[in-house]
mmCIF file with all atom_site columns, C-alpha atoms in Angstrom:
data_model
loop_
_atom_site.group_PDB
_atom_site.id
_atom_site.type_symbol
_atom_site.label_atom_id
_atom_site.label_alt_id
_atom_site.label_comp_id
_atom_site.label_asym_id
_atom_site.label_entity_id
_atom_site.label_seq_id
_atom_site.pdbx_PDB_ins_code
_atom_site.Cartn_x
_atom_site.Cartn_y
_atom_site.Cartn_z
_atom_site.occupancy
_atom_site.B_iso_or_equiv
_atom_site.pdbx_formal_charge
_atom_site.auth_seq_id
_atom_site.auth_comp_id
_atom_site.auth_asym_id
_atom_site.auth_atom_id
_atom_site.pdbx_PDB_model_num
ATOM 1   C CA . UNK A 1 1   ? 5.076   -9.514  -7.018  1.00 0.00 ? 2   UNK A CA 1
ATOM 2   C CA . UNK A 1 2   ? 2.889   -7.836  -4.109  1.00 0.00 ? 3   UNK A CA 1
ATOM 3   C CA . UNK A 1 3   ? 3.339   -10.484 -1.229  1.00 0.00 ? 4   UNK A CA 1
ATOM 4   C CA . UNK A 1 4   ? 2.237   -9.807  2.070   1.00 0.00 ? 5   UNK A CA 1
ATOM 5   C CA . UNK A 1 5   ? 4.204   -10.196 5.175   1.00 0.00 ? 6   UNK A CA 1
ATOM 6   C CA . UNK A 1 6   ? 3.216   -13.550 6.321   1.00 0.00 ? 7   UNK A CA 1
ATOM 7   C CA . UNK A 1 7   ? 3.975   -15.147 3.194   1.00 0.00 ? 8   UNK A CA 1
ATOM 8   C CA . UNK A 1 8   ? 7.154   -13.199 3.256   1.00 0.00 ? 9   UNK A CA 1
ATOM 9   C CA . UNK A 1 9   ? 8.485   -15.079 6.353   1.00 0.00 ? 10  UNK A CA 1
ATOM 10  C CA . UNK A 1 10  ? 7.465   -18.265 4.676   1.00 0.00 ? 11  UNK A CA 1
ATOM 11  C CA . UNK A 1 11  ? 9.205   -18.324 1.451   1.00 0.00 ? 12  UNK A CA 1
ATOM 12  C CA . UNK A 1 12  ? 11.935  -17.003 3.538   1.00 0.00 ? 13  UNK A CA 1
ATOM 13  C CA . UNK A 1 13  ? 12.769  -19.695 5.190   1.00 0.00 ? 14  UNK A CA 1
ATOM 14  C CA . UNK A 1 14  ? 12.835  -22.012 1.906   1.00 0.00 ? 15  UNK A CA 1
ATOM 15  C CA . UNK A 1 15  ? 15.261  -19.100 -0.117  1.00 0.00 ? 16  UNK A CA 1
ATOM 16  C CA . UNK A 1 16  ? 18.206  -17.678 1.038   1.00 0.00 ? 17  UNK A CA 1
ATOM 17  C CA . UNK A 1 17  ? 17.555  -14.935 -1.041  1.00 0.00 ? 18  UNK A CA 1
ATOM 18  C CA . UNK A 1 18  ? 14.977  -13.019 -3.758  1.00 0.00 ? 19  UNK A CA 1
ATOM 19  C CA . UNK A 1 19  ? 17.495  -14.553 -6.330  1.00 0.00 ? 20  UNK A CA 1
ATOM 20  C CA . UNK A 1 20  ? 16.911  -17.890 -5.049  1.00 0.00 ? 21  UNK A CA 1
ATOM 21  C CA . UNK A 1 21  ? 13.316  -17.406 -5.831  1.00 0.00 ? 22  UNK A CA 1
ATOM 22  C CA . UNK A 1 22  ? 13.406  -15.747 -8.907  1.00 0.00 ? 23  UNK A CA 1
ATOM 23  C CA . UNK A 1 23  ? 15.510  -18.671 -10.210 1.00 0.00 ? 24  UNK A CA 1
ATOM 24  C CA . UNK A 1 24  ? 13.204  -21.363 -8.887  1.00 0.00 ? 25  UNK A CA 1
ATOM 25  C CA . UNK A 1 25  ? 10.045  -19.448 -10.346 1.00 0.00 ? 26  UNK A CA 1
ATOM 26  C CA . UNK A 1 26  ? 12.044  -18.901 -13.942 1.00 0.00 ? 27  UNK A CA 1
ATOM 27  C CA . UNK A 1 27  ? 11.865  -22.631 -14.459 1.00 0.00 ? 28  UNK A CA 1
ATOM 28  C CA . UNK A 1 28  ? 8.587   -23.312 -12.509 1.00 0.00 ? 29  UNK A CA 1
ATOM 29  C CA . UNK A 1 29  ? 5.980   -20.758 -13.111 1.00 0.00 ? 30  UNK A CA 1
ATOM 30  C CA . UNK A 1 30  ? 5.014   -21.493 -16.811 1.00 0.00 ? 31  UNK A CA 1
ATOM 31  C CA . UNK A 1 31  ? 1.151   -20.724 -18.552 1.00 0.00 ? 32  UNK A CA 1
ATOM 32  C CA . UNK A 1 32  ? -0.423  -22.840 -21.176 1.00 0.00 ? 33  UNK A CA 1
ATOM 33  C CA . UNK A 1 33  ? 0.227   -21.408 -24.675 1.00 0.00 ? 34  UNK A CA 1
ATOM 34  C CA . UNK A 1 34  ? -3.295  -21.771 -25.574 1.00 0.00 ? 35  UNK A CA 1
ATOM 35  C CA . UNK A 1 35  ? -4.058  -18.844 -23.462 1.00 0.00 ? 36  UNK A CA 1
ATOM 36  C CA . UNK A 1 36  ? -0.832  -16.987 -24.061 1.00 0.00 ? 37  UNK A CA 1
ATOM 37  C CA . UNK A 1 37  ? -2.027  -17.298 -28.305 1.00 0.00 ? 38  UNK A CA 1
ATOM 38  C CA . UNK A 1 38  ? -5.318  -16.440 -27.078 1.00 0.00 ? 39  UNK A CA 1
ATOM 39  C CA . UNK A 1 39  ? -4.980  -13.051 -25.116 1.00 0.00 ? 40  UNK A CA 1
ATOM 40  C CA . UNK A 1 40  ? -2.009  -11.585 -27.222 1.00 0.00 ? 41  UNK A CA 1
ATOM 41  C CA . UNK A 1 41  ? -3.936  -12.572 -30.837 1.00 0.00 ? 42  UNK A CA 1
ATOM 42  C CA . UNK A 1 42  ? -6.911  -11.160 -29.838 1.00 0.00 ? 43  UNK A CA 1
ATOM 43  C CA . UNK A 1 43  ? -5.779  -8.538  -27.516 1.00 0.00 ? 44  UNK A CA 1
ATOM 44  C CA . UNK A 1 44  ? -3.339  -7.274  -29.774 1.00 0.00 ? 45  UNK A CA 1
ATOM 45  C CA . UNK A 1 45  ? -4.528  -3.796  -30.864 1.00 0.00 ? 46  UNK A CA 1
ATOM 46  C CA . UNK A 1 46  ? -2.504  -2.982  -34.105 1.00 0.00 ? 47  UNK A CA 1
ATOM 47  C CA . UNK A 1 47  ? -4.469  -4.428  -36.796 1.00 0.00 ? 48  UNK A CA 1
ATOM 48  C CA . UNK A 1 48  ? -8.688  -5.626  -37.066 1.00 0.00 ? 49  UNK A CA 1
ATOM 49  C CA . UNK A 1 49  ? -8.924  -9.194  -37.802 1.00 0.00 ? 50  UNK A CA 1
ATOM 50  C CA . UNK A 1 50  ? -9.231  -9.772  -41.204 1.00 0.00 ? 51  UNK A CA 1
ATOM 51  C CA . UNK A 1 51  ? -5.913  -8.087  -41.947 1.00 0.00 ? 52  UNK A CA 1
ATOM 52  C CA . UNK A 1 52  ? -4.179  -10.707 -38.639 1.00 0.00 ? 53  UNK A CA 1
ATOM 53  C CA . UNK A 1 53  ? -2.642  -14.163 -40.074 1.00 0.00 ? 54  UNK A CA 1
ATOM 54  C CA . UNK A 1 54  ? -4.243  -17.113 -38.909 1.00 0.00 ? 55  UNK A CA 1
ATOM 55  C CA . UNK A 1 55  ? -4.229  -17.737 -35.377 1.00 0.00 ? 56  UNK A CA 1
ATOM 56  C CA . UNK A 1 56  ? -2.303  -21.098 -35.639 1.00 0.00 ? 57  UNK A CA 1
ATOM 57  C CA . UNK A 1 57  ? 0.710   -18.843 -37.878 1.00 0.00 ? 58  UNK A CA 1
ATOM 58  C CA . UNK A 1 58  ? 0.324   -16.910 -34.389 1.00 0.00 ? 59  UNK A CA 1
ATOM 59  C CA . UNK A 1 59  ? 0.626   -19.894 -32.303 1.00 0.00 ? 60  UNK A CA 1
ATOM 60  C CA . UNK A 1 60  ? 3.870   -21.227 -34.205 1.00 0.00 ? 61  UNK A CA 1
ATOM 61  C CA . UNK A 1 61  ? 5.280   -17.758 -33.882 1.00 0.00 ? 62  UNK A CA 1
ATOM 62  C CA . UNK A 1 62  ? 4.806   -17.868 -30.253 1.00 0.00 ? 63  UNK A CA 1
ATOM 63  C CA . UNK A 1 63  ? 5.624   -21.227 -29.634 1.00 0.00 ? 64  UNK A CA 1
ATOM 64  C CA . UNK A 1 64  ? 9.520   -20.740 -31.354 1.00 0.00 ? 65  UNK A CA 1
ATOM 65  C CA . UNK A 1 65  ? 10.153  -16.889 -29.795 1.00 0.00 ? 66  UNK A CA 1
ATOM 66  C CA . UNK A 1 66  ? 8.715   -17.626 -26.313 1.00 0.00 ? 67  UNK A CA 1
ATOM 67  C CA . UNK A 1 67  ? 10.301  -21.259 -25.595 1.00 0.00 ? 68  UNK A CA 1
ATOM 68  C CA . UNK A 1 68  ? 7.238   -23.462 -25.546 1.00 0.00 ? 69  UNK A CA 1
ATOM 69  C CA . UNK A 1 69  ? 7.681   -26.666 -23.771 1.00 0.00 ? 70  UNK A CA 1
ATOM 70  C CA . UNK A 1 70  ? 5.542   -30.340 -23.230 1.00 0.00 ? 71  UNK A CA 1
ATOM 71  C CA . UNK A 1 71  ? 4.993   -29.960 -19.784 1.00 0.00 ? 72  UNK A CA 1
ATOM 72  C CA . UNK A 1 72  ? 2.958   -31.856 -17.004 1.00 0.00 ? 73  UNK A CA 1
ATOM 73  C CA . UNK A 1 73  ? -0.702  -30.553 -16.873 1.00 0.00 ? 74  UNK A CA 1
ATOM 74  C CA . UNK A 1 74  ? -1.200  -28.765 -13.717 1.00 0.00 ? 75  UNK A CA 1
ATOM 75  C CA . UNK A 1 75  ? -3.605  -29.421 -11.067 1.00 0.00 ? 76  UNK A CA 1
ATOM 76  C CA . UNK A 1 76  ? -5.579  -26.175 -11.642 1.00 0.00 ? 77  UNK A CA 1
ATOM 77  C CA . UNK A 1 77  ? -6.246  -26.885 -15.197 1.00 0.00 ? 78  UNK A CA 1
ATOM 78  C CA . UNK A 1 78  ? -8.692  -28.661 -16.037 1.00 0.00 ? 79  UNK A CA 1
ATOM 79  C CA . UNK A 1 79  ? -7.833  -31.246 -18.850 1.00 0.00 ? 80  UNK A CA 1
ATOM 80  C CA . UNK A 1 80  ? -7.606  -34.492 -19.200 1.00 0.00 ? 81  UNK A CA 1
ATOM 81  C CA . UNK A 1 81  ? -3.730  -34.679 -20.745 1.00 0.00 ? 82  UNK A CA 1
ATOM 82  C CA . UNK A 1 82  ? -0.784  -35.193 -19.255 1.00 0.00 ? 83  UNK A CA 1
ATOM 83  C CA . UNK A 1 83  ? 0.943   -33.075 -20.632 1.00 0.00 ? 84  UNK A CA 1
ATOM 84  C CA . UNK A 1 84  ? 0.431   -29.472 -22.175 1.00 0.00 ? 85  UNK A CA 1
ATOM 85  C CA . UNK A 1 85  ? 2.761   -26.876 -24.260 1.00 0.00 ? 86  UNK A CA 1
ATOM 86  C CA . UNK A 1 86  ? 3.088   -23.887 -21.910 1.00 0.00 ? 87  UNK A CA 1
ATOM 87  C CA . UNK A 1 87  ? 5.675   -21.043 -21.938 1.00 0.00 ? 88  UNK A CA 1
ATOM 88  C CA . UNK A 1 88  ? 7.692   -19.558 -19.139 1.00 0.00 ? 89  UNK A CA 1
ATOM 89  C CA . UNK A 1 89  ? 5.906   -16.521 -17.913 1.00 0.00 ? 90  UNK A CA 1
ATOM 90  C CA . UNK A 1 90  ? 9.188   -14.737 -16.003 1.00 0.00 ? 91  UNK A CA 1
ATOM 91  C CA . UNK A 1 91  ? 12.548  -13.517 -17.484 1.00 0.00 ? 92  UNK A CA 1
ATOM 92  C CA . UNK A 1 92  ? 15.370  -13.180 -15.568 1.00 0.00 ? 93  UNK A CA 1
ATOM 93  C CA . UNK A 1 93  ? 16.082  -10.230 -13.807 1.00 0.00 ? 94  UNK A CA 1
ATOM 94  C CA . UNK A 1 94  ? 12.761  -8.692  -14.518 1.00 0.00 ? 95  UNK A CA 1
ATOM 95  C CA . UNK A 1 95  ? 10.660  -9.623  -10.904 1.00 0.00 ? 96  UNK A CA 1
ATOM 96  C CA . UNK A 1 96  ? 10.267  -6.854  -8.517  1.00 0.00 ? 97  UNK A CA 1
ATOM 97  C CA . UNK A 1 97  ? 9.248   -8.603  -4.920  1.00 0.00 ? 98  UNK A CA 1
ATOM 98  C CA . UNK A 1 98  ? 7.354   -5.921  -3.037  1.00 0.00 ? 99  UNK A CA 1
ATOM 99  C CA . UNK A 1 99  ? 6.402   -6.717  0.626   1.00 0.00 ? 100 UNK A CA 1
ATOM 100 C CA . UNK A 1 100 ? 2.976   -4.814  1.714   1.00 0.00 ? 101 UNK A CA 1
ATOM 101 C CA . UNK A 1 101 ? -0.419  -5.191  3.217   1.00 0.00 ? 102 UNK A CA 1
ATOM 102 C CA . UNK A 1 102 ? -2.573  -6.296  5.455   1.00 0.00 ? 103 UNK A CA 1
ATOM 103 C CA . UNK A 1 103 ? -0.710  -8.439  8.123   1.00 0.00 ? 104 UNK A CA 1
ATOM 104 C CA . UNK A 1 104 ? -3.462  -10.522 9.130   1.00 0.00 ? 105 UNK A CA 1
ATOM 105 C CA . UNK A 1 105 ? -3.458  -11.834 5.337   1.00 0.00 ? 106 UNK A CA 1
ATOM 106 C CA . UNK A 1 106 ? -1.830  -14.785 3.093   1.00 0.00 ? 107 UNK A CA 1
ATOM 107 C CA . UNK A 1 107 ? -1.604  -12.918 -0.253  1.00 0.00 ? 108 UNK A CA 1
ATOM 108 C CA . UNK A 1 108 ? 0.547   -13.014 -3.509  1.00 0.00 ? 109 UNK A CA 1
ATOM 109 C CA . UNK A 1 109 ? -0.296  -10.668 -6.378  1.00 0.00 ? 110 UNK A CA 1
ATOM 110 C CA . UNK A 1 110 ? 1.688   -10.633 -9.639  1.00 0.00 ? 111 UNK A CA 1
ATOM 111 C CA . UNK A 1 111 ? 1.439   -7.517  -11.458 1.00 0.00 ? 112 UNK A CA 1
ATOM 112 C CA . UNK A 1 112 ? 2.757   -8.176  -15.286 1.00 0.00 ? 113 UNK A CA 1
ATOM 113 C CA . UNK A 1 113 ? 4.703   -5.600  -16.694 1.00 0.00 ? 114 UNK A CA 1
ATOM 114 C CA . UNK A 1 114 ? 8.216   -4.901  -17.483 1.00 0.00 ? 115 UNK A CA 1
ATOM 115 C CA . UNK A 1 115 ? 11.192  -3.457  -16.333 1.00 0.00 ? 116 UNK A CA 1
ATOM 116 C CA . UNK A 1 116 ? 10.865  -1.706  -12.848 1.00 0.00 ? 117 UNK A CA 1
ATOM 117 C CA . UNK A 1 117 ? 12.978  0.783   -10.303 1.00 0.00 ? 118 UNK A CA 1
ATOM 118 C CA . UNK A 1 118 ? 12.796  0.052   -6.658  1.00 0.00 ? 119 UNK A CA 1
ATOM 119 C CA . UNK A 1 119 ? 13.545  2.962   -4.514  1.00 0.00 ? 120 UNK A CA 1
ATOM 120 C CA . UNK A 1 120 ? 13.192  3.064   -0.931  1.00 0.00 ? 121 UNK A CA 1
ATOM 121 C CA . UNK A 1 121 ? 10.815  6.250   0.870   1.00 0.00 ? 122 UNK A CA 1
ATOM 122 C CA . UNK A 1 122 ? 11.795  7.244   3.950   1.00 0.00 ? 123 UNK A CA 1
ATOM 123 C CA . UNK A 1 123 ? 9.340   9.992   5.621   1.00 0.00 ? 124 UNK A CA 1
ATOM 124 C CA . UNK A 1 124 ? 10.459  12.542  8.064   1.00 0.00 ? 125 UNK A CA 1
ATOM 125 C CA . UNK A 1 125 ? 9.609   12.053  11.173  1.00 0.00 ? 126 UNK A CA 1
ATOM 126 C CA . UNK A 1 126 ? 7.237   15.237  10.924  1.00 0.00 ? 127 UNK A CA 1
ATOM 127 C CA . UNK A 1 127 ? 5.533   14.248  8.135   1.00 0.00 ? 128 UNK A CA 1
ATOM 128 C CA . UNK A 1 128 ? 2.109   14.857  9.557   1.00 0.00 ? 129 UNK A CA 1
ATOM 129 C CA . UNK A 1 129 ? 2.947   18.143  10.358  1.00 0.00 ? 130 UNK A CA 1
ATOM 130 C CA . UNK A 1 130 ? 4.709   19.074  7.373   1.00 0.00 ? 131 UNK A CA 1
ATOM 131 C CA . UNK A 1 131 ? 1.974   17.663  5.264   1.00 0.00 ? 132 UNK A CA 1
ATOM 132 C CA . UNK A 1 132 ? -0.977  19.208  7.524   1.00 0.00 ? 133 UNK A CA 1
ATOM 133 C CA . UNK A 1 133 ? 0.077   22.882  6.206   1.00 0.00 ? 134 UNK A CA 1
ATOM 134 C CA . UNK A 1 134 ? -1.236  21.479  3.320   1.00 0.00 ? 135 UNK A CA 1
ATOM 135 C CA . UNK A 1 135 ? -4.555  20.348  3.480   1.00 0.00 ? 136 UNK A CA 1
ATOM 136 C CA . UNK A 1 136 ? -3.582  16.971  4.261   1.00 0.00 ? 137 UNK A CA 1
ATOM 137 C CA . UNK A 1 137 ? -4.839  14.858  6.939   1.00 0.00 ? 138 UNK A CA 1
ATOM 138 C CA . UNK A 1 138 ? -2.283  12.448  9.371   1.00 0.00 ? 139 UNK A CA 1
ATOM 139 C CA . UNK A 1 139 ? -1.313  9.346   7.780   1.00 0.00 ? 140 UNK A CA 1
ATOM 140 C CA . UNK A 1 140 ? -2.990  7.311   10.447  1.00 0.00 ? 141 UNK A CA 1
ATOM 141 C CA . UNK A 1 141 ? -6.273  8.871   9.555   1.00 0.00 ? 142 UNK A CA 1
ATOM 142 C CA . UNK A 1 142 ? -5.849  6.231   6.247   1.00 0.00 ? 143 UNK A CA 1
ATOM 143 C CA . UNK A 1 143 ? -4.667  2.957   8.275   1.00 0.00 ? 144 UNK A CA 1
ATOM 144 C CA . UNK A 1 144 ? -7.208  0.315   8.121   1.00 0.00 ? 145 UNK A CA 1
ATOM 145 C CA . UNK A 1 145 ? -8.599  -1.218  11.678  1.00 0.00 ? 146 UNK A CA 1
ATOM 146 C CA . UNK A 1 146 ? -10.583 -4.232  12.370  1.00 0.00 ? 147 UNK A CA 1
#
């Protein structure tokens, strides 16, 4: 997750920790499974249609290896139930929290993927000049200004 600074500070000071997060979003950040059968049947590049079981052979295969659950609708989705089957759309361990850009923004993006390395950069003080020798221009040629 790509979260900018601002909303850093803020969800700091409701979790002690990234942990702390990640558990509360394991159990609360779910997606209907009507979209979840949707995107992966028909996204799903390893075989043309008429050789795919039916869709709802898809859904039941979904529903059992992803955990589906009867859940209250939520206020973004527009339906008229109460309740929905949705899955959980985290696993444990698996959620990288990045905090970058633009300060004078309240942003969260989630980037799907899988497994991830976070390593920390640390540039030399003479970056600029070690990078000038070749062909590149000072970093705060590329910092954005209002």
């Amino acid at each position: 997750m790509q979260i900018t600074d601002p909303v850093a500070q803020n969800i700091a000071k409701a979790y002690q920790s990234p942990d702390a997060l990640e558990a509360d979003l394991l159990v609360t950040a779910r997606r209907p499974l009507k979209e979840r059968v949707f995107a992966s049947y028909y996204a799903n590049p390893g075989s043309s249609p008429d050789q795919k079981h039916p869709i709802r052979n898809w859904r039941g295969h979904i529903t059992r290896t992803e955990r589906a659950n009867q859940t209250p609708v939520p206020t973004w989705y527009d339906s008229d139930s109460e309740t929905i089957s949705t899955i959980p759309v985290m696993k444990e361990g698996m959620t990288a929290f990045l905090i970058t850009g633009d300060d004078s923004r309240n942003k969260v993006q989630t980037m799907p993927g899988g497994g991830y390395a976070t390593v920390k950069i640390e540039l030399p003080a003479d970056w600029d000049t070690l990078t000038q020798s070749l062909g590149y221009k000072p970093l705060s040629n590329y910092y954005i200004s209002e």
